[in-house]
Tab-separated table of N, CA and C and ligand atoms in Angstrom:
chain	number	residue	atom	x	y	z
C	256	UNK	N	51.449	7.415	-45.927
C	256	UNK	CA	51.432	7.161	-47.374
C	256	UNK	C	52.570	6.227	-47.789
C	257	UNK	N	52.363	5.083	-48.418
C	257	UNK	CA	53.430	3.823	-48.660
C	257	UNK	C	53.356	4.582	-50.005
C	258	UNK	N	54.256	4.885	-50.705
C	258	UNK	CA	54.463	5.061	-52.432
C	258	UNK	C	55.812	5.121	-52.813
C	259	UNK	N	56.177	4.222	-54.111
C	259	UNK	CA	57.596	3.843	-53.643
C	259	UNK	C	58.792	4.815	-54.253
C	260	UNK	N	59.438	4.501	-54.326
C	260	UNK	CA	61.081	5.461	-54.209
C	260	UNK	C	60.880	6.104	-55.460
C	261	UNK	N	61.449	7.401	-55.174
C	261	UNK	CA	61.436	8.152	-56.565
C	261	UNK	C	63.017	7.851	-57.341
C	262	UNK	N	63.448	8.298	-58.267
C	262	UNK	CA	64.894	7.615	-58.949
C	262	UNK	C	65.872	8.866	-57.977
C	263	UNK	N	65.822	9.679	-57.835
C	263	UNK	CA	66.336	10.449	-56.830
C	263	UNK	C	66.448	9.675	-55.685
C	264	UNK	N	65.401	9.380	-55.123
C	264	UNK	CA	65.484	8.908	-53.837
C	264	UNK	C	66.286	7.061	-53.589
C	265	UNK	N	66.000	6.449	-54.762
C	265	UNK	CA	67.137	5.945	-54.229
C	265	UNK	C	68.219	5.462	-55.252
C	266	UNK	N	68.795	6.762	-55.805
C	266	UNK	CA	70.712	6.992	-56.518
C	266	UNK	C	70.917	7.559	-55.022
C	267	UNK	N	70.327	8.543	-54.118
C	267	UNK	CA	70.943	9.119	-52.913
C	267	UNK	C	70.581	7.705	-51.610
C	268	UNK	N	69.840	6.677	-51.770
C	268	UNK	CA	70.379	5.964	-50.898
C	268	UNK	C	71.550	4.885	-51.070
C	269	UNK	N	71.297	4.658	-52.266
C	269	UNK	CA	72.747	3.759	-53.235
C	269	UNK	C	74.263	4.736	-52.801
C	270	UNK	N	73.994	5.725	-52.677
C	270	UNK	CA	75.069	6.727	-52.866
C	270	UNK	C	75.506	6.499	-50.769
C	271	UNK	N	74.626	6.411	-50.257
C	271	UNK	CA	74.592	6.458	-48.986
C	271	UNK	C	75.046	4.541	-49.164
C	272	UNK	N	74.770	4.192	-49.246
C	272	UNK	CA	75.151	2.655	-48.794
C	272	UNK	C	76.501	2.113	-49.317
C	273	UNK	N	76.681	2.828	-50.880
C	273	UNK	CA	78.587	2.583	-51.027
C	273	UNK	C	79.059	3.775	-50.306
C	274	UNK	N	78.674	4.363	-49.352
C	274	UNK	CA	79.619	5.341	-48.853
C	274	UNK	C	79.647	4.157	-47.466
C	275	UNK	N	78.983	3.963	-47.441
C	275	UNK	CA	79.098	3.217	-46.232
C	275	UNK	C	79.566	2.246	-46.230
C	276	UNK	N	79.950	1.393	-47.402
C	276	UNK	CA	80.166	0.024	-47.420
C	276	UNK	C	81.655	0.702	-47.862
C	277	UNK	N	82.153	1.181	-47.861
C	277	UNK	CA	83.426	1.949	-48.398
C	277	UNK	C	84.595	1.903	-47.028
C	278	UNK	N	83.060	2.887	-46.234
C	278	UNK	CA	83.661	3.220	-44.924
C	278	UNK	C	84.289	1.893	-43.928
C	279	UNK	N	83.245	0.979	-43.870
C	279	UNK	CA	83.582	-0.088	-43.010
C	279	UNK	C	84.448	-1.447	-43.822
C	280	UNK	N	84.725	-1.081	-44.705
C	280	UNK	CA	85.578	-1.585	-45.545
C	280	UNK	C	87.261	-1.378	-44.722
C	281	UNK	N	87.298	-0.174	-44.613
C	281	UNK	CA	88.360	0.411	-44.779
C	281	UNK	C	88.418	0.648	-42.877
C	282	UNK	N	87.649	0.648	-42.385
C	282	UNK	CA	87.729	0.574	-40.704
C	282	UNK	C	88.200	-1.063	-40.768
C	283	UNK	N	87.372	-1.790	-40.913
C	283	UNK	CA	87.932	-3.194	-40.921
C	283	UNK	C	89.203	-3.206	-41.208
C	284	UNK	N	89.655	-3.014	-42.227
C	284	UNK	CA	90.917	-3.108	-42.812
C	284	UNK	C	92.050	-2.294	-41.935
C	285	UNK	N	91.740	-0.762	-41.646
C	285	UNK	CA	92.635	-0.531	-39.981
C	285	UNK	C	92.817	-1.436	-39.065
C	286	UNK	N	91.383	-1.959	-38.792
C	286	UNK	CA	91.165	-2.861	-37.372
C	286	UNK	C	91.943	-3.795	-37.689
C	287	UNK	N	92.273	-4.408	-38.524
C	287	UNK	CA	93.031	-5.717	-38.431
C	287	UNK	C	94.742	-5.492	-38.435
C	288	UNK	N	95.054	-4.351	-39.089
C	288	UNK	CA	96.270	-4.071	-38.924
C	288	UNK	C	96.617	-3.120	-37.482
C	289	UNK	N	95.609	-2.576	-36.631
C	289	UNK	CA	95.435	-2.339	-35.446
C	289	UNK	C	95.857	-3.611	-34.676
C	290	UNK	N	95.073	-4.864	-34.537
C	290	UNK	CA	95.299	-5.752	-33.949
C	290	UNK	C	96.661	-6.499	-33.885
C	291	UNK	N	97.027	-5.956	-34.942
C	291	UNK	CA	98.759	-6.366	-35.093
C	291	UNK	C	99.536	-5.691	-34.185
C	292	UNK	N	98.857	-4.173	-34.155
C	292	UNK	CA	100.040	-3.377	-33.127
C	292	UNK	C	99.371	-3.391	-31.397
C	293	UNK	N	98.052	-4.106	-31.091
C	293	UNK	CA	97.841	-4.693	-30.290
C	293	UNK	C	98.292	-5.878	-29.562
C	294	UNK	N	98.913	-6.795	-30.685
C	294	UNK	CA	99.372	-7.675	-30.252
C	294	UNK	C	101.192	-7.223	-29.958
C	295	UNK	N	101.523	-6.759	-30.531
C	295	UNK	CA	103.111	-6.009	-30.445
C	295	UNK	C	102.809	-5.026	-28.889
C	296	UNK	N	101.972	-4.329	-28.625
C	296	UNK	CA	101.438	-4.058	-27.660
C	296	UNK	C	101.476	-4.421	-26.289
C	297	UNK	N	101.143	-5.647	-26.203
C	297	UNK	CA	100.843	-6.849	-25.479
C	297	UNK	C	102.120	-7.708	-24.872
C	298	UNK	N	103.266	-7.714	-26.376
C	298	UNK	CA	104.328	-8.356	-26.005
C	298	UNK	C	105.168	-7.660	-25.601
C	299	UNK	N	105.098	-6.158	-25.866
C	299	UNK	CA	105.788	-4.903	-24.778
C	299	UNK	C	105.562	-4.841	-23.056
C	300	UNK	N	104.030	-5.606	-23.066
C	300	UNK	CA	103.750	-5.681	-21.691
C	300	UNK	C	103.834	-6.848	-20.909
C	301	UNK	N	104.307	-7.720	-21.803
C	301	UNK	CA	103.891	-9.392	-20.829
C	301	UNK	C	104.506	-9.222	-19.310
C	302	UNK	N	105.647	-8.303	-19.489
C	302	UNK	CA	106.103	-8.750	-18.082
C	302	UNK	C	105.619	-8.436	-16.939
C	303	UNK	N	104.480	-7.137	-17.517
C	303	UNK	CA	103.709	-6.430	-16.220
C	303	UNK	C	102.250	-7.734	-16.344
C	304	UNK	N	102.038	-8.228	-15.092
C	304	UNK	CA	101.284	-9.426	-14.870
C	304	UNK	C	100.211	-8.563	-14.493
C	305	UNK	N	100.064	-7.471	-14.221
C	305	UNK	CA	98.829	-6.314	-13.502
C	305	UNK	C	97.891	-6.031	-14.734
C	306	UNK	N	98.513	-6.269	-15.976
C	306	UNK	CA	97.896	-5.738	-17.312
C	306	UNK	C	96.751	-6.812	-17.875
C	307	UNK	N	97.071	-7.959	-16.920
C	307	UNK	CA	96.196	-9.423	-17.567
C	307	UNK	C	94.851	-9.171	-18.211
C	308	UNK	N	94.004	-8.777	-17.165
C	308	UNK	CA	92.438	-8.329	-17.161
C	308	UNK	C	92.326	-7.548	-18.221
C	309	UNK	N	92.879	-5.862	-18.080
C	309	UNK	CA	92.582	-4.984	-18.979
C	309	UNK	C	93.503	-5.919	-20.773
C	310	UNK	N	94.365	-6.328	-20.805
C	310	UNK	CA	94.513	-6.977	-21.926
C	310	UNK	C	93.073	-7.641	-22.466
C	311	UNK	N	93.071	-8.670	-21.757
C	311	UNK	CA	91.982	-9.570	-22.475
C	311	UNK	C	90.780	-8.484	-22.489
C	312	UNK	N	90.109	-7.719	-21.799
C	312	UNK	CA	89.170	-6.641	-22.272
C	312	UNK	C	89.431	-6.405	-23.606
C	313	UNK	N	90.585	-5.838	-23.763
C	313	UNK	CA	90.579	-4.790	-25.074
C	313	UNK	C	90.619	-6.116	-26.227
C	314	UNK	N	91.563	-7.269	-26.022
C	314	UNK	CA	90.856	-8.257	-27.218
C	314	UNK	C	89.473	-8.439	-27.247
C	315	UNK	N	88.875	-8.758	-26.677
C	315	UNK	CA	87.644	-8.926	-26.430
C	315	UNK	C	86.685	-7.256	-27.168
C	316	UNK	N	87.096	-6.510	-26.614
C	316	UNK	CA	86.417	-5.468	-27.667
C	316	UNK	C	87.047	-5.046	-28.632
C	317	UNK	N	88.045	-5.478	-29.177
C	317	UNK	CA	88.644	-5.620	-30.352
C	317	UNK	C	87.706	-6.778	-31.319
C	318	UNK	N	87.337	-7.654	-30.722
C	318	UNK	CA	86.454	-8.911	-31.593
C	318	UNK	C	85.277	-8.265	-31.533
C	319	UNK	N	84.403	-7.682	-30.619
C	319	UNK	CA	83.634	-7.149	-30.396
C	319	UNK	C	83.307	-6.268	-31.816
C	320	UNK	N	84.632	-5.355	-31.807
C	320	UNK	CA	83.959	-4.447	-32.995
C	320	UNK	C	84.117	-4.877	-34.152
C	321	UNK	N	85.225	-5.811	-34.614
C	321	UNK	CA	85.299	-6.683	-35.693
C	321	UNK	C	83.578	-6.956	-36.055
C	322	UNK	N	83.191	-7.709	-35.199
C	322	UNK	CA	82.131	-8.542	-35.476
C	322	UNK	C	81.226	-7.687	-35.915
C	323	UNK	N	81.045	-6.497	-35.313
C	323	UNK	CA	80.046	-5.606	-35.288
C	323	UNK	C	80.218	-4.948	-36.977
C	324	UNK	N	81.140	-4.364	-36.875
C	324	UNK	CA	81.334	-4.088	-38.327
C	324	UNK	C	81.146	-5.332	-39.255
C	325	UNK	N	81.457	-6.541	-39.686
C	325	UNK	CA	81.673	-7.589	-40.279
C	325	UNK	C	79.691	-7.728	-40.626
C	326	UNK	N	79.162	-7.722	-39.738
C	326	UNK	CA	77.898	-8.162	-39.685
C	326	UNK	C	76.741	-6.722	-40.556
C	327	UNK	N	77.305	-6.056	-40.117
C	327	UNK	CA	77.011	-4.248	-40.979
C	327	UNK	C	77.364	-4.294	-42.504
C	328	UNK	N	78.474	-4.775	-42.261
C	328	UNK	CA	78.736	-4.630	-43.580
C	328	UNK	C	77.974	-5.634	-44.706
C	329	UNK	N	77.661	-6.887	-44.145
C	329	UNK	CA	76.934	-8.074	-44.734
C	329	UNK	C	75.388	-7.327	-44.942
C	330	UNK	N	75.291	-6.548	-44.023
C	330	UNK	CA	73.819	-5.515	-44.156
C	330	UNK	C	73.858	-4.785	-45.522
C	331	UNK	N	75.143	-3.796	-45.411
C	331	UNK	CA	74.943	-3.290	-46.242
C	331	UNK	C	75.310	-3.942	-47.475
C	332	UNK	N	75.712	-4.446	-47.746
C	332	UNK	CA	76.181	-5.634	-49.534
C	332	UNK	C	74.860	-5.870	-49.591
C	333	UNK	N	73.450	-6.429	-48.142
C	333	UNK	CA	72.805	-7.311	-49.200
C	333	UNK	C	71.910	-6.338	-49.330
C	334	UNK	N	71.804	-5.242	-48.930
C	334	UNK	CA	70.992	-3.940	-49.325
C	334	UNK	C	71.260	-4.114	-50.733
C	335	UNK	N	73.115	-3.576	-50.840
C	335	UNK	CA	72.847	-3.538	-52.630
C	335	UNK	C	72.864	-4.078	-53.699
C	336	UNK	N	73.080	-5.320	-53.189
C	336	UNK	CA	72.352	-6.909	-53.642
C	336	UNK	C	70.658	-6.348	-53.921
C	337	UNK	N	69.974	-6.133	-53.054
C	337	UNK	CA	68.335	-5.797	-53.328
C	337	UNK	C	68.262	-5.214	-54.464
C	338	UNK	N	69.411	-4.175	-54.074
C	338	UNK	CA	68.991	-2.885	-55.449
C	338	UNK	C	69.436	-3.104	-56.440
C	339	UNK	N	70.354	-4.066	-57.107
C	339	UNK	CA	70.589	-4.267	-58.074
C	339	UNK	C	69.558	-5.508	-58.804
C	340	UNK	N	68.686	-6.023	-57.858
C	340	UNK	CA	67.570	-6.939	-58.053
C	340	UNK	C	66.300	-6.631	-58.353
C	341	UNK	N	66.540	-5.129	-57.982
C	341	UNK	CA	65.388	-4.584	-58.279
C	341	UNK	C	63.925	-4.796	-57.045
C	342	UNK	N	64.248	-5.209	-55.975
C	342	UNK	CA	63.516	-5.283	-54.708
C	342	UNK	C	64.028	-4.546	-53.478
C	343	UNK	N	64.298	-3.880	-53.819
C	343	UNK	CA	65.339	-2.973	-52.763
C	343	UNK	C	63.944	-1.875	-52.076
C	344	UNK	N	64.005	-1.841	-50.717
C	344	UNK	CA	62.609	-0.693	-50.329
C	344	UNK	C	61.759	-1.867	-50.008
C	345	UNK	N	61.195	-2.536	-50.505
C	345	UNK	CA	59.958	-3.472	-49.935
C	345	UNK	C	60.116	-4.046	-48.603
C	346	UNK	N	59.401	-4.432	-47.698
C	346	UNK	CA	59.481	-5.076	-46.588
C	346	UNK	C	59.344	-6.777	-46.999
C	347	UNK	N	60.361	-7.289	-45.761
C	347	UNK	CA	60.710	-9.150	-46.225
C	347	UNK	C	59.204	-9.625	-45.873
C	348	UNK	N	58.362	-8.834	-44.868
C	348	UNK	CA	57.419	-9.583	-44.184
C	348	UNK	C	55.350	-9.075	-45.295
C	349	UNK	N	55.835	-8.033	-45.127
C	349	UNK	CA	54.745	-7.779	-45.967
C	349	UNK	C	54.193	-7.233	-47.081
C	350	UNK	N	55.756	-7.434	-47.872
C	350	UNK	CA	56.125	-6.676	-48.583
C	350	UNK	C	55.257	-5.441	-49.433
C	351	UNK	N	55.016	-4.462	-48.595
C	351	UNK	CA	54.731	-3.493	-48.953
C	351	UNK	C	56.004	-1.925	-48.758
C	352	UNK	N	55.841	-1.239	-49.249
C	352	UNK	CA	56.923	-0.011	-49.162
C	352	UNK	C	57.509	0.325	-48.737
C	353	UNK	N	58.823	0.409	-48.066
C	353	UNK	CA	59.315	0.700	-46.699
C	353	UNK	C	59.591	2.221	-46.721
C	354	UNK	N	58.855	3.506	-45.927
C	354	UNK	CA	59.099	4.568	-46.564
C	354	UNK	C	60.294	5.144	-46.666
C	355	UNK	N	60.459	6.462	-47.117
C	355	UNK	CA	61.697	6.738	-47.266
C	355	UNK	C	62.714	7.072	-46.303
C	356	UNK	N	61.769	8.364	-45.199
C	356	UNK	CA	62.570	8.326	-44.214
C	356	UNK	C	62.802	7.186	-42.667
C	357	UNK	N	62.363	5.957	-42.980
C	357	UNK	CA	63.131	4.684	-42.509
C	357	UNK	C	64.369	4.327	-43.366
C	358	UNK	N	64.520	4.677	-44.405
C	358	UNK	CA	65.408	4.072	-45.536
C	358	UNK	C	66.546	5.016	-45.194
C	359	UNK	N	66.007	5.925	-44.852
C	359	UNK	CA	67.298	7.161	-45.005
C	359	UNK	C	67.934	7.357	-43.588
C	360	UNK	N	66.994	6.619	-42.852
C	360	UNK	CA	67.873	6.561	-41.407
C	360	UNK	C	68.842	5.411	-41.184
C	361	UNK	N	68.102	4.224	-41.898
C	361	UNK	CA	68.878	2.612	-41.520
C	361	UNK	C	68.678	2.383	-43.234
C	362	UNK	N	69.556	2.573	-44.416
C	362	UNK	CA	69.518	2.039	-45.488
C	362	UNK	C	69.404	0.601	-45.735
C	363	UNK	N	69.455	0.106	-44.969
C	363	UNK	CA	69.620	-1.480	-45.101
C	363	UNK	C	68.547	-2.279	-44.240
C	364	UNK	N	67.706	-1.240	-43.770
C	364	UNK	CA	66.402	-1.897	-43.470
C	364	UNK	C	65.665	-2.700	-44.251
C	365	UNK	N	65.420	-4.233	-43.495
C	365	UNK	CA	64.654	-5.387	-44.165
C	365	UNK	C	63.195	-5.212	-44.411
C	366	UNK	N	62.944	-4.207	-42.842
C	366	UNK	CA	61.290	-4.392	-43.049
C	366	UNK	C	61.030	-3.039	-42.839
C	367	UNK	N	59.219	-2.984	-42.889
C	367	UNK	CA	58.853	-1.336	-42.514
C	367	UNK	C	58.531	-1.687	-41.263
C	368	UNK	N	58.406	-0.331	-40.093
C	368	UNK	CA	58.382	-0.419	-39.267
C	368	UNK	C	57.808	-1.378	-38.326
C	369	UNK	N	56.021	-1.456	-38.524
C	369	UNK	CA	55.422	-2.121	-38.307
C	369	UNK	C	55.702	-3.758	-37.816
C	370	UNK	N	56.538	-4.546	-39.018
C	370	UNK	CA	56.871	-6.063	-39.025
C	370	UNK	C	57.880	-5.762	-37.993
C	371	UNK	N	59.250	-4.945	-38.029
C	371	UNK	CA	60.168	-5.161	-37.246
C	371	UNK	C	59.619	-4.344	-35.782
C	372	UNK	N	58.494	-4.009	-35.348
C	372	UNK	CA	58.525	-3.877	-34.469
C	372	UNK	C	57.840	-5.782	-33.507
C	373	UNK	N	56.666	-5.972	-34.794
C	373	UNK	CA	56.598	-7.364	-34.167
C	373	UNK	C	57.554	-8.520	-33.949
C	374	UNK	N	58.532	-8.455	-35.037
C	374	UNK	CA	59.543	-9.077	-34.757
C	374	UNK	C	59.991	-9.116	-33.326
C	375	UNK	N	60.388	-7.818	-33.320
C	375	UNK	CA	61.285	-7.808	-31.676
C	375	UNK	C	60.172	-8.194	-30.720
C	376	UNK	N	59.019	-7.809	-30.707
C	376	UNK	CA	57.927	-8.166	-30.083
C	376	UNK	C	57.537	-7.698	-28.746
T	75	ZN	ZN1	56.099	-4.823	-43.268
């Protein structure tokens, strides 16, 4: 059954997406002052030459999760970009309903199942 969001159903996904956009707000904002004491880190160790490899790892998944979050978070803004547009729930591809419990698992889902499964293909 495609039938679309009740006003309950989505103040509790709005409520779910600034909690979330809150959250990775504020992880980002650790992470970067993390990377500071990574790099202070780093200059505690230069002299051990054994540390080379595992250093550049942990930058490397240090950018890693940057990115990961950075790109989530662009998810979730343009989720509530949708909802303040008043197209928030529809699918990009066929635009019909995206139901609820897809919405309530991945709030920032573009499509309903169906399209994003052809997508990936
Ligand atoms: Zn669709």
């Amino acid at each position: 059954m495609r039938a679309p969001l009740t006003e309950g159903q989505r103040a509790a996904l709005r409520d779910e997406l600034e909690r979330r956009r809150q959250e990775l707000t504020q992880r980002l904002r650790e992470h970067q002052s993390g990377q500071s004491r990574t790099e202070h880190m780093i200059q505690v160790r230069e002299q051990d030459a054994d540390d080379v490899p595992q250093r550049e790892g942990e930058r490397e998944l240090d950018m890693a999760i940057s990115d990961l979050e950075t790109r989530e978070l662009g998810r979730v803004a343009d989720a509530l970009r949708r909802m303040d547009a008043g197209h928030y729930g529809l699918c990009a591809d066929c635009e019909e309903e995206i139901p609820f419990e897809r919405l309530r698992a991945e709030p920032w889902a573009l499509r309903c199942v169906a399209c994003q499964a052809r997508r990936e293909g």
